[in-house]
mmCIF file of C-alpha atoms and ligand atoms in Angstrom:
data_model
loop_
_atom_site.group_PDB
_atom_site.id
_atom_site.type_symbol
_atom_site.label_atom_id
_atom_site.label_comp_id
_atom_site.label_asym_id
_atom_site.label_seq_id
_atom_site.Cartn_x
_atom_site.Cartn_y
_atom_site.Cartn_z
ATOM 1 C CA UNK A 1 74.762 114.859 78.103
ATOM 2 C CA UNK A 2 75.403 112.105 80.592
ATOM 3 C CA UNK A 3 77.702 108.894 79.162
ATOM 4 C CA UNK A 4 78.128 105.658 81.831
ATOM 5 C CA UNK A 5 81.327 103.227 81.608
ATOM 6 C CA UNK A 6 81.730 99.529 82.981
ATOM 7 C CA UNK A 7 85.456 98.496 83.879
ATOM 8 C CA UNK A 8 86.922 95.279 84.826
ATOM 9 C CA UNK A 9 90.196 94.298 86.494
ATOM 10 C CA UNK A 10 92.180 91.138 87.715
ATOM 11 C CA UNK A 11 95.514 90.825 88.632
ATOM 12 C CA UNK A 12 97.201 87.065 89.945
ATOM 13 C CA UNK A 13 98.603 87.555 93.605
ATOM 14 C CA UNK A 14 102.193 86.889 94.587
ATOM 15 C CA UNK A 15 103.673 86.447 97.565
ATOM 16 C CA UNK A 16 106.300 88.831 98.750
ATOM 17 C CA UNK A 17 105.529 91.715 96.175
ATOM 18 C CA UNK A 18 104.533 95.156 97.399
ATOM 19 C CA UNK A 19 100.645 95.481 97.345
ATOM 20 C CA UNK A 20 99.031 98.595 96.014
ATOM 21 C CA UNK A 21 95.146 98.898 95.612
ATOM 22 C CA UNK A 22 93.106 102.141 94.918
ATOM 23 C CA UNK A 23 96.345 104.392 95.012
ATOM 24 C CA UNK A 24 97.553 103.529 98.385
ATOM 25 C CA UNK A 25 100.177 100.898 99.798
ATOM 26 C CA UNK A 26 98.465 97.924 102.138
ATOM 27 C CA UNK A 27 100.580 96.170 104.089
ATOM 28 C CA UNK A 28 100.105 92.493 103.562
ATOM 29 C CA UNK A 29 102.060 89.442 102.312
ATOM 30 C CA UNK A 30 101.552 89.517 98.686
ATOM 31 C CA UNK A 31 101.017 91.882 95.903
ATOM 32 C CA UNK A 32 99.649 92.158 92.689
ATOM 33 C CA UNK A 33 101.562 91.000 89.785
ATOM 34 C CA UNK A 34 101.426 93.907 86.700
ATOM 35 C CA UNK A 35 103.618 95.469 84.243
ATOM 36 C CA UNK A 36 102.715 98.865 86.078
ATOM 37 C CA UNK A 37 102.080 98.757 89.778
ATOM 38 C CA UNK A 38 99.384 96.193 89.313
ATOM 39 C CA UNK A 39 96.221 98.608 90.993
ATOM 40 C CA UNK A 40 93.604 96.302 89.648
ATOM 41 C CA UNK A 41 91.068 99.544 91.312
ATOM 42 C CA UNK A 42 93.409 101.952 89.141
ATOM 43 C CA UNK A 43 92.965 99.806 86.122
ATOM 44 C CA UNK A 44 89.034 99.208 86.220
ATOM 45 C CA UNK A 45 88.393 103.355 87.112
ATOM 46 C CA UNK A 46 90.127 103.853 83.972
ATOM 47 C CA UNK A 47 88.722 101.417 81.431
ATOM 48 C CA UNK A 48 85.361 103.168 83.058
ATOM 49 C CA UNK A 49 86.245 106.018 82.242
ATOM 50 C CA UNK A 50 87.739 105.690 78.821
ATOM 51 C CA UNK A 51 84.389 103.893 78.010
ATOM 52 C CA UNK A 52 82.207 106.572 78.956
ATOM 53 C CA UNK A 53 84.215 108.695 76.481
ATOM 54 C CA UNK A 54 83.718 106.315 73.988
ATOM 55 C CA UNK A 55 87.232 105.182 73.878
ATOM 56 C CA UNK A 56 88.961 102.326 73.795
ATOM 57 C CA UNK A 57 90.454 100.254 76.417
ATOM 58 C CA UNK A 58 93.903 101.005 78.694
ATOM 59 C CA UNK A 59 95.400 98.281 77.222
ATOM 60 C CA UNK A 60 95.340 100.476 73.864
ATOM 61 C CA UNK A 61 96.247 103.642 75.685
ATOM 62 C CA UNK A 62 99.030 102.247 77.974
ATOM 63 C CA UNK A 63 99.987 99.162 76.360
ATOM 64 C CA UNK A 64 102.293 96.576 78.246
ATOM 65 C CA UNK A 65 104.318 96.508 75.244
ATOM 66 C CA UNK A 66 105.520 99.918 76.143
ATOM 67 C CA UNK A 67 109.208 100.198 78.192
ATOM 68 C CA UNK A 68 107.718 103.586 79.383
ATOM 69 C CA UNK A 69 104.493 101.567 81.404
ATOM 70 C CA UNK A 70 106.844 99.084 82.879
ATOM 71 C CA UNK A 71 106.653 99.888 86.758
ATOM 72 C CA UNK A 72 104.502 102.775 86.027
ATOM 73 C CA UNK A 73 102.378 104.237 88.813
ATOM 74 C CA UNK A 74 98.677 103.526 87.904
ATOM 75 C CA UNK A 75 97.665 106.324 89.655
ATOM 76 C CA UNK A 76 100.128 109.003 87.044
ATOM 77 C CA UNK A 77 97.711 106.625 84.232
ATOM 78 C CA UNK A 78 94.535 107.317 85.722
ATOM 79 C CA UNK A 79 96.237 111.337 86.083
ATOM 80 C CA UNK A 80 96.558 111.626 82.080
ATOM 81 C CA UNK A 81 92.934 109.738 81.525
ATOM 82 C CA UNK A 82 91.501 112.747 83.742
ATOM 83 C CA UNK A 83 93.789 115.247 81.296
ATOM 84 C CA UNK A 84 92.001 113.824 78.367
ATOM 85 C CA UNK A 85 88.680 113.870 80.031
ATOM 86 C CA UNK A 86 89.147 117.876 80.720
ATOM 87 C CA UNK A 87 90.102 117.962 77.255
ATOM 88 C CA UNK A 88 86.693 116.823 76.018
ATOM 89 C CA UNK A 89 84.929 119.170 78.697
ATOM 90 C CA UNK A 90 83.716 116.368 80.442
ATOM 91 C CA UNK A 91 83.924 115.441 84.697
ATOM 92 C CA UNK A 92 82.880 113.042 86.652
ATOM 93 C CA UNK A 93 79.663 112.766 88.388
ATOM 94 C CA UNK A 94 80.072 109.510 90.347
ATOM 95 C CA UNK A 95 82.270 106.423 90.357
ATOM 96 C CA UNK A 96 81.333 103.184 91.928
ATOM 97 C CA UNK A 97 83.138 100.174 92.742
ATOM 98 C CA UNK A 98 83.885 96.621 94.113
ATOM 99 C CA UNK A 99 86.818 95.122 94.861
ATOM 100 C CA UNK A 100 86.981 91.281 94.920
ATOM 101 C CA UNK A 101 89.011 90.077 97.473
ATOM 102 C CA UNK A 102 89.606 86.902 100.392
ATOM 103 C CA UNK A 103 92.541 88.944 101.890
ATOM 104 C CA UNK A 104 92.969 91.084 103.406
ATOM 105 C CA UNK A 105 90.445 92.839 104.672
ATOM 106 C CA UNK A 106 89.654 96.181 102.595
ATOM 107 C CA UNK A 107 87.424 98.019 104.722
ATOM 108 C CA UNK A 108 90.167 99.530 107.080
ATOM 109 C CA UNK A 109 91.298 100.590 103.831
ATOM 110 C CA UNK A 110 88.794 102.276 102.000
ATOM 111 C CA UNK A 111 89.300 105.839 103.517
ATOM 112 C CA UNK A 112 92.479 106.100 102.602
ATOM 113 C CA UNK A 113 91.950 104.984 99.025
ATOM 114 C CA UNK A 114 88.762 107.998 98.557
ATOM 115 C CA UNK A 115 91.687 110.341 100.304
ATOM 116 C CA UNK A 116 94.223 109.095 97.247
ATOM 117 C CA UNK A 117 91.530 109.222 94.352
ATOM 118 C CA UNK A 118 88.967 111.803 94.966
ATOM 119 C CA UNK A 119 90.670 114.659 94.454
ATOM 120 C CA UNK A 120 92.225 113.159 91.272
ATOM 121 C CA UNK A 121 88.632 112.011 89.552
ATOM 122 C CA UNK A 122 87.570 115.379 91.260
ATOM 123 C CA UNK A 123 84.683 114.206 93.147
ATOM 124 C CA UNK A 124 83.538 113.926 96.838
ATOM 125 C CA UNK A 125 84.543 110.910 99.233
ATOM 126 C CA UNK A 126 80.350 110.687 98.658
ATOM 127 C CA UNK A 127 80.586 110.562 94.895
ATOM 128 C CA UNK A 128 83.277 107.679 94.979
ATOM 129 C CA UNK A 129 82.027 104.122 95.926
ATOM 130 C CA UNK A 130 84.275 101.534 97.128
ATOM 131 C CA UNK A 131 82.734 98.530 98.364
ATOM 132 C CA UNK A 132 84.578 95.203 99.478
ATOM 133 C CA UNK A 133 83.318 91.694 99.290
ATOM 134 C CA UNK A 134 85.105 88.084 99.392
ATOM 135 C CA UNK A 135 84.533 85.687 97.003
ATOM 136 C CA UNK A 136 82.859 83.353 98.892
ATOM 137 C CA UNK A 137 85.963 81.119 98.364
ATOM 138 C CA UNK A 138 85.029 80.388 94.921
ATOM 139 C CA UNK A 139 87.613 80.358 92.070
ATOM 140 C CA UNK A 140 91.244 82.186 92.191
ATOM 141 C CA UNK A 141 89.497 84.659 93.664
ATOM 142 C CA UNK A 142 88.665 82.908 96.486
ATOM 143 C CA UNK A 143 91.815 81.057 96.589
ATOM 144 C CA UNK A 144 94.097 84.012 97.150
ATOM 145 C CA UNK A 145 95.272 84.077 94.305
ATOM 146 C CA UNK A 146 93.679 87.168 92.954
ATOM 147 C CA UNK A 147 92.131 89.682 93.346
ATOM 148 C CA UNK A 148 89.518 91.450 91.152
ATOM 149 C CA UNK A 149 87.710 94.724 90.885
ATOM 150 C CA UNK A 150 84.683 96.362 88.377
ATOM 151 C CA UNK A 151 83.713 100.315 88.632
ATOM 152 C CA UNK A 152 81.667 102.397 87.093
ATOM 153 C CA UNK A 153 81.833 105.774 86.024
ATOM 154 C CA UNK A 154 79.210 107.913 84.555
ATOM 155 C CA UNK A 155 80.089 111.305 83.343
ATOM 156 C CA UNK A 156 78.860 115.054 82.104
ATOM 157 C CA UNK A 157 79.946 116.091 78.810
ATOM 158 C CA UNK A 158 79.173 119.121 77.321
ATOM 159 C CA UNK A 159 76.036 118.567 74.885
HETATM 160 ZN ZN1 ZN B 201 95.315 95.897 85.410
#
């Protein structure tokens, strides 16, 4: 049987922090502010994920409560979601996603992020959508302040 999952992400902006979005480092003048690395991409794949399997959200599974999170890697998180997807006997057919951003520009980026999460989710640069839009200057968002991403995920499980 086939299960689909919706994920949401935002993380503030802050200048001078160390930005990392969809696995990879982007050189720019702010960051994302998180009690792991802050990969707002990361974040939404996984709550996609862990609602496809019925599950509930990363919050739950990785809370920010935990010492052991703090400064984490998001991309070891979205590592031990996949273990306890393989553990049901599921995989991923596709993911799709947007990130919402003013700056900077994500589509020199977006290679480099299917490079750092395909073979983790364990689908083709094809079966991974990343898409990048601006908000239009509307709301945090749009003021650079933010940035925001959704996914989803839909997945085979065994029937
Ligand atoms: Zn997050």
């Amino acid at each position: 049987m086939h299960r689909i999952g919706f994920g949401y992400d935002i993380h503030r902006l802050e200048a001078g922090r160390r930005l990392v979005l969809g696995g990879i480092d982007i050189p720019f003048g702010a960051g994302l502010v998180g009690h792991s690395d802050g990969d707002a991409l990361i974040h939404a794949i996984i709550d996609a994920l862990l609602g496809a399997l019925g599950e509930s959200d990363i919050g739950s599974h990785f809370p920010d409560t935990d010492p052991r999170t703090k400064g984490a890697r998001s991309l070891d998180q979205l590592e031990s979601v996949m273990g306890l997807l393989r553990s049901r006997g599921a995989a991923i057919v596709n993911v799709d996603t947007v990130i919402v951003a003013e700056e900077p520009k994500m589509g020199p980026h977006v290679a480099a992020m299917k490079a750092a999460l395909g073979p983790l989710l364990g689908v083709p640069a094809s079966s991974l959508g990343i898409k990048a839009k601006t908000n239009e200057g509307l709301g945090p968002v749009g003021e650079k302040r933010a940035i925001a991403c959704f996914a989803v995920a839909l997945i085979q499980l065994p029937d």
